[in-house]
């Protein structure tokens, strides 16, 4: 066994630099500690003071988020946030990024991302009922990207499928910016009784800390600081950090933990999952939240390998582990529950009378630092952003010029961003638990809430194209677009979770993007009454110094109170009137059309009118609730004609539409728009409700999509378009 | 014609849930004298190649690219020439 | 009808079956642990989908060692009705209660989608509520659903009319498009598609109810005989 | 202590979807000189036993009952005594 360097040797040889801690951070730690830290102590600091755990760069930005309204039961700060949905029930949700691990090891990286976010949900006491995955890749042109997509999708599917939580939705975006830095974000949604919310705290001197689940091994050691570091294609050493997911173990863990929160509430003080920075972060955070201290005996920790050092044990990110704080005298009662599921459950320490975080191994004290030193005393950096030159001097507007309606539509429908994603989501079990009313493939997913007469609508959205042009407007658009997805199903948006995927925050231009997009997100969440209840930060999405386009992912949950008013995007019958809600203008900068034609996006974005957005959404929701419309779809990638085509596919019912716009306008991505169809009997009522917000475009018809634009007409067979759209992605992934 | 025999197994320190489940089940059904279990994959390929070295180089490349996940798995193989009769 | 729904570690469709048979159809449905050793008193035993023991060795290969399997074999040998769905089907083949094996789908991918099926034999305790050659659509959700049996076994299955459901658009490579089959005696059925996922109009389809309604009918008959 | 090395592979008459996919993929990426592919599993067990014969009998039983599906798979194994040092 190697001997660890002494505190004085550490001071001079600075091993912590490799773990992502800077010299001044080391000095800060030593000064606050009042002596030189030993190897274990400074190792724990490197994990706890990483961006992943301490949010040292993003904290000032996250503070600006709007996190409360009258429905929020628990906001950010715990494993996941909680919102009341009525009838005594609450929805719990959170999203997490696993971009780095998935880039290194796509299958296990994606799988353990799903495993991790599920633990966040049941740590609150909620039954996980749905998973969504938001993915972003380069265009699938080369074998590497195809393999990457295959493995990420396999990893997500194999985990969710085995554990028995349906993957009901998500998104898959393609843009050159993600070629070397894919995004793998997963969201989990749970449902629980309002009264049973569980927090991750370790209070009450003498109470037991019980370690539950998989044994600790040398996998993923110090993954938190690894995820908070920038990424180099040459750096093969990163490969040692691979963790393997065990969905079977996690299934047992979910069932056992939910049994504890349901039947042993009196014994349980707190529960938390072991995520980033493993044992140290779960235990220290639990102590921190209760303002207590604790002593742990590392010899008691279930270990998979011999001779693990305290550094390795505490910073291992072995999966499928949970930490419980249990009242003295109830240890056996709780351990018995886990034994019934064949799970390891061991008392590894106690809450102490002081505020120290003390670790023992082989009878020696290997760490003795104040809890606050690892939590509240982590540095916070107030970066100043600098506007990138390309934003200060935006390029001229993109003019698509004279396009051919039909050829353009066919190309857009086959672009992988718009192409039918069945090739991806059919690898996910979307129906297990038998609550899925609307699964993947439409806009938002809809699941029923057992024990109520309600349903939840779920969606994820991100769009780096807009944020690349204007992070603030783009941030607001992302929130608005997620809300539109929900509203089109008939749901009232309740709140959001997010994954903030950005580049290196120490670079002023990257920090600018982060801070500006937060402004947009805050404005939109206030306008749409959707507070942020949880989220996750993934910075350092850079490869060889090149950052991705700022790509916040918004996961949004909405509520449907009337199960008879669930709307779908498919046209239902011929002869109904088709309306667009919202204004169509020449919005081509940042559009899919621009990415397809020019290979990248440029130009200026039109500011988002949030009041108008809110008004349009309220109208659509009203119209659905009053049963006036028979189909509803939001207009997003590829614009109005793309939305019309998608609405035609379900039942082979197209539409004949006309407007005096230039042909390209049918692909414009003006915000705030929906398409609805209205049966003849409801036209008067609908028009009275909508007033000037709705413009009649034409009527539905069997089997054909026909368009009359200024100077150009198009007629296309719906079945042919559908086939192009349906087969494109499977073909491109081959 | 050459024949390659390829073994793929988990690297040390990588969790192997399969082996865990097999070992626990064996213990449960009375085979509790089994001390360790490891699970790997075994492939056989036959291929034509100009010579042994070329065959080995190709098999190595195929293992690295496809048969093993080099992030979590290690592999080793042997390549033998088959009789000319083929 | 009094149904036992078995639950192995890693089963994940056990609650869905309880819901379909108990809540939707109003029958008595009881979850029975894989540790149980007695199945007397039940009319039907349902073996649910999921990933028993993670399916880490082969699907169903570990579950067959669970204590309840001895009771299940006795139950089946005595003529009791046994329905295995998805992983349940895989467990029944591994345990030798049904012939053949379920291999990896030819695409090597997990597939979740609605699948049209032909009712190839409606004269069984599991399919009598359907019409002969009726086409129904049930969801599938599996990675290993590719049915294989050696040629002699396969021929025998066909001669005996043991194939109950066939895929119309074979999604996984199953021989003879087999989606569900019974044992020779006709009291044990395994099927890859999930009837319990097509049991409520709210969720899009009620095509699967016939499987359970058939069993309700069959067990009523049994009760009358017993009197 | 004994060490068993166990190989499980498909019987020749059984079409193996995994092997097919690997072979087709190899052909597609240019390794079209690979003539046959077979995919199997490889297990290592260590176990205590009174003697070699007892160890072999136990390993055979474990293979037959658990590690191989004898409908479609064949297995073979070797058992070696490990040094007494253990
Ligand atoms: N990775 C994925 N996982 C699950 N479902 C997905 C995924 N990608 C796409 N989908 C499904 O396909 C639908 C269409 O996706 P997308 O083309 O991004 O459209 P939209 O943005 O209009 O929802 C999504 O609503 C979702 O249901
Ligand atoms: Mg979208």
Short mmCIF file of N, CA, C and O and ligand atoms in Angstrom, two decimals, chain A residues 132-135 153 167-173 416-419 421 424-425 428 439-445 459-461 481 485 633-634 636-637 646, ligand 1:
data_model
loop_
_atom_site.label_atom_id
_atom_site.label_comp_id
_atom_site.label_asym_id
_atom_site.label_seq_id
_atom_site.Cartn_x
_atom_site.Cartn_y
_atom_site.Cartn_z
N UNK A 132 -37.48 11.27 -18.66
CA UNK A 132 -37.33 11.90 -19.98
C UNK A 132 -35.84 12.07 -20.23
O UNK A 132 -35.06 12.27 -19.29
N UNK A 133 -35.45 12.02 -21.49
CA UNK A 133 -34.04 12.20 -21.80
C UNK A 133 -33.87 13.25 -22.88
O UNK A 133 -34.56 13.22 -23.89
N UNK A 134 -33.00 14.20 -22.62
CA UNK A 134 -32.73 15.27 -23.58
C UNK A 134 -31.31 15.09 -24.08
O UNK A 134 -30.35 15.18 -23.31
N UNK A 135 -31.19 14.80 -25.36
CA UNK A 135 -29.89 14.46 -25.94
C UNK A 135 -29.53 15.45 -27.02
O UNK A 135 -30.41 15.98 -27.71
N UNK A 153 -28.27 5.75 -26.22
CA UNK A 153 -29.67 5.31 -26.21
C UNK A 153 -29.79 3.94 -25.54
O UNK A 153 -30.69 3.70 -24.72
N UNK A 167 -39.80 5.54 -19.85
CA UNK A 167 -39.20 6.73 -20.47
C UNK A 167 -40.22 7.25 -21.47
O UNK A 167 -40.42 6.66 -22.52
N UNK A 168 -40.89 8.32 -21.09
CA UNK A 168 -42.08 8.74 -21.85
C UNK A 168 -41.81 9.88 -22.82
O UNK A 168 -42.68 10.22 -23.62
N UNK A 169 -40.64 10.47 -22.74
CA UNK A 169 -40.41 11.60 -23.64
C UNK A 169 -38.99 12.08 -23.55
O UNK A 169 -38.14 11.48 -22.91
N UNK A 170 -38.78 13.20 -24.20
CA UNK A 170 -37.44 13.77 -24.24
C UNK A 170 -37.26 14.45 -25.57
O UNK A 170 -38.23 14.81 -26.25
N UNK A 171 -36.02 14.64 -25.94
CA UNK A 171 -35.77 15.24 -27.25
C UNK A 171 -34.38 14.81 -27.70
O UNK A 171 -33.53 14.42 -26.89
N UNK A 172 -34.17 14.87 -28.99
CA UNK A 172 -32.87 14.57 -29.55
C UNK A 172 -32.56 15.64 -30.58
O UNK A 172 -33.27 15.77 -31.57
N UNK A 173 -31.55 16.44 -30.29
CA UNK A 173 -31.21 17.54 -31.19
C UNK A 173 -29.87 17.25 -31.85
O UNK A 173 -29.02 16.57 -31.27
N UNK A 416 -32.54 15.43 -39.23
CA UNK A 416 -32.73 14.60 -38.03
C UNK A 416 -33.38 15.36 -36.88
O UNK A 416 -33.98 14.74 -35.99
N UNK A 417 -33.32 16.68 -36.88
CA UNK A 417 -33.98 17.43 -35.81
C UNK A 417 -35.49 17.31 -35.87
O UNK A 417 -36.17 17.38 -34.86
N UNK A 418 -36.01 17.19 -37.08
CA UNK A 418 -37.46 17.12 -37.24
C UNK A 418 -37.91 15.68 -37.52
O UNK A 418 -39.04 15.31 -37.22
N UNK A 419 -37.00 14.87 -38.03
CA UNK A 419 -37.35 13.49 -38.37
C UNK A 419 -37.99 12.78 -37.19
O UNK A 419 -37.66 13.05 -36.03
N UNK A 421 -38.57 10.38 -34.33
CA UNK A 421 -37.52 9.84 -33.46
C UNK A 421 -37.80 8.41 -33.02
O UNK A 421 -37.20 7.92 -32.05
N UNK A 424 -35.17 6.01 -31.99
CA UNK A 424 -34.58 6.18 -30.67
C UNK A 424 -35.54 5.73 -29.58
O UNK A 424 -35.22 4.83 -28.79
N UNK A 425 -36.74 6.30 -29.56
CA UNK A 425 -37.56 6.06 -28.37
C UNK A 425 -38.24 4.70 -28.37
O UNK A 425 -38.74 4.27 -27.34
N UNK A 428 -37.02 2.43 -25.69
CA UNK A 428 -37.37 2.70 -24.29
C UNK A 428 -38.75 2.13 -23.98
O UNK A 428 -39.69 2.35 -24.73
N UNK A 439 -47.46 8.80 -24.99
CA UNK A 439 -46.05 8.46 -24.88
C UNK A 439 -45.21 9.31 -25.81
O UNK A 439 -45.66 10.35 -26.29
N UNK A 440 -43.98 8.87 -26.05
CA UNK A 440 -43.10 9.63 -26.93
C UNK A 440 -43.63 9.69 -28.36
O UNK A 440 -44.35 8.81 -28.79
N UNK A 441 -43.24 10.74 -29.06
CA UNK A 441 -43.59 10.85 -30.47
C UNK A 441 -44.49 12.02 -30.78
O UNK A 441 -44.51 12.52 -31.90
N UNK A 442 -45.24 12.47 -29.81
CA UNK A 442 -46.09 13.65 -30.05
C UNK A 442 -45.34 14.88 -29.59
O UNK A 442 -44.14 15.01 -29.85
N UNK A 443 -46.00 15.75 -28.88
CA UNK A 443 -45.30 16.88 -28.29
C UNK A 443 -44.87 16.46 -26.89
O UNK A 443 -43.90 15.75 -26.72
N UNK A 444 -45.65 16.86 -25.89
CA UNK A 444 -45.35 16.47 -24.52
C UNK A 444 -45.96 15.11 -24.23
O UNK A 444 -46.89 14.68 -24.90
N UNK A 445 -45.41 14.42 -23.23
CA UNK A 445 -45.99 13.16 -22.77
C UNK A 445 -47.06 13.47 -21.74
O UNK A 445 -47.02 14.51 -21.08
N UNK A 459 -42.36 17.54 -20.48
CA UNK A 459 -41.59 17.81 -21.68
C UNK A 459 -40.19 18.29 -21.32
O UNK A 459 -39.94 18.71 -20.19
N UNK A 460 -39.29 18.17 -22.28
CA UNK A 460 -37.99 18.83 -22.15
C UNK A 460 -37.76 19.65 -23.40
O UNK A 460 -38.24 19.31 -24.47
N UNK A 461 -37.05 20.73 -23.26
CA UNK A 461 -36.73 21.56 -24.41
C UNK A 461 -35.38 22.23 -24.26
O UNK A 461 -35.00 22.63 -23.16
N UNK A 481 -41.03 27.70 -25.12
CA UNK A 481 -41.29 26.58 -26.01
C UNK A 481 -41.71 25.33 -25.22
O UNK A 481 -42.61 24.59 -25.63
N UNK A 485 -45.34 23.31 -25.50
CA UNK A 485 -45.52 21.86 -25.65
C UNK A 485 -46.58 21.34 -24.69
O UNK A 485 -47.41 20.50 -25.04
N UNK A 633 -51.09 21.90 -31.83
CA UNK A 633 -49.66 21.62 -31.93
C UNK A 633 -48.93 22.96 -31.84
O UNK A 633 -49.40 23.97 -32.36
N UNK A 634 -47.78 22.94 -31.18
CA UNK A 634 -46.97 24.15 -31.13
C UNK A 634 -46.13 24.23 -32.40
O UNK A 634 -45.86 23.22 -33.03
N UNK A 636 -42.56 24.92 -33.86
CA UNK A 636 -41.18 25.10 -33.42
C UNK A 636 -40.23 24.87 -34.58
O UNK A 636 -40.41 25.50 -35.64
N UNK A 637 -39.25 23.98 -34.42
CA UNK A 637 -38.28 23.71 -35.49
C UNK A 637 -38.95 23.53 -36.85
O UNK A 637 -39.82 22.69 -37.00
N UNK A 646 -46.72 17.58 -39.58
CA UNK A 646 -46.73 16.66 -38.44
C UNK A 646 -48.17 16.37 -37.97
O UNK A 646 -48.48 15.25 -37.55
N1 LIG E 1 -34.37 11.03 -26.75
C1 LIG E 1 -35.70 10.91 -26.71
N2 LIG E 1 -36.30 10.17 -25.75
C2 LIG E 1 -37.63 10.04 -25.69
N3 LIG E 1 -38.46 10.63 -26.54
C3 LIG E 1 -37.94 11.39 -27.51
C4 LIG E 1 -36.54 11.56 -27.65
N4 LIG E 1 -36.32 12.36 -28.70
C5 LIG E 1 -37.52 12.68 -29.19
N5 LIG E 1 -38.51 12.09 -28.49
C6 LIG E 1 -39.95 12.15 -28.72
O1 LIG E 1 -40.21 12.61 -30.03
C7 LIG E 1 -41.02 13.77 -29.97
C8 LIG E 1 -40.62 14.67 -31.09
O2 LIG E 1 -39.37 15.23 -30.78
P1 LIG E 1 -38.92 16.59 -31.42
O3 LIG E 1 -38.70 16.36 -32.87
O4 LIG E 1 -37.79 17.12 -30.63
O5 LIG E 1 -40.23 17.48 -31.33
P2 LIG E 1 -40.82 18.57 -30.32
O6 LIG E 1 -39.74 19.51 -30.00
O7 LIG E 1 -41.90 19.17 -31.14
O8 LIG E 1 -41.36 17.86 -29.13
C9 LIG E 1 -40.79 14.35 -28.58
O9 LIG E 1 -41.87 15.06 -28.11
C10 LIG E 1 -40.60 13.11 -27.77
O10 LIG E 1 -41.84 12.60 -27.38
#
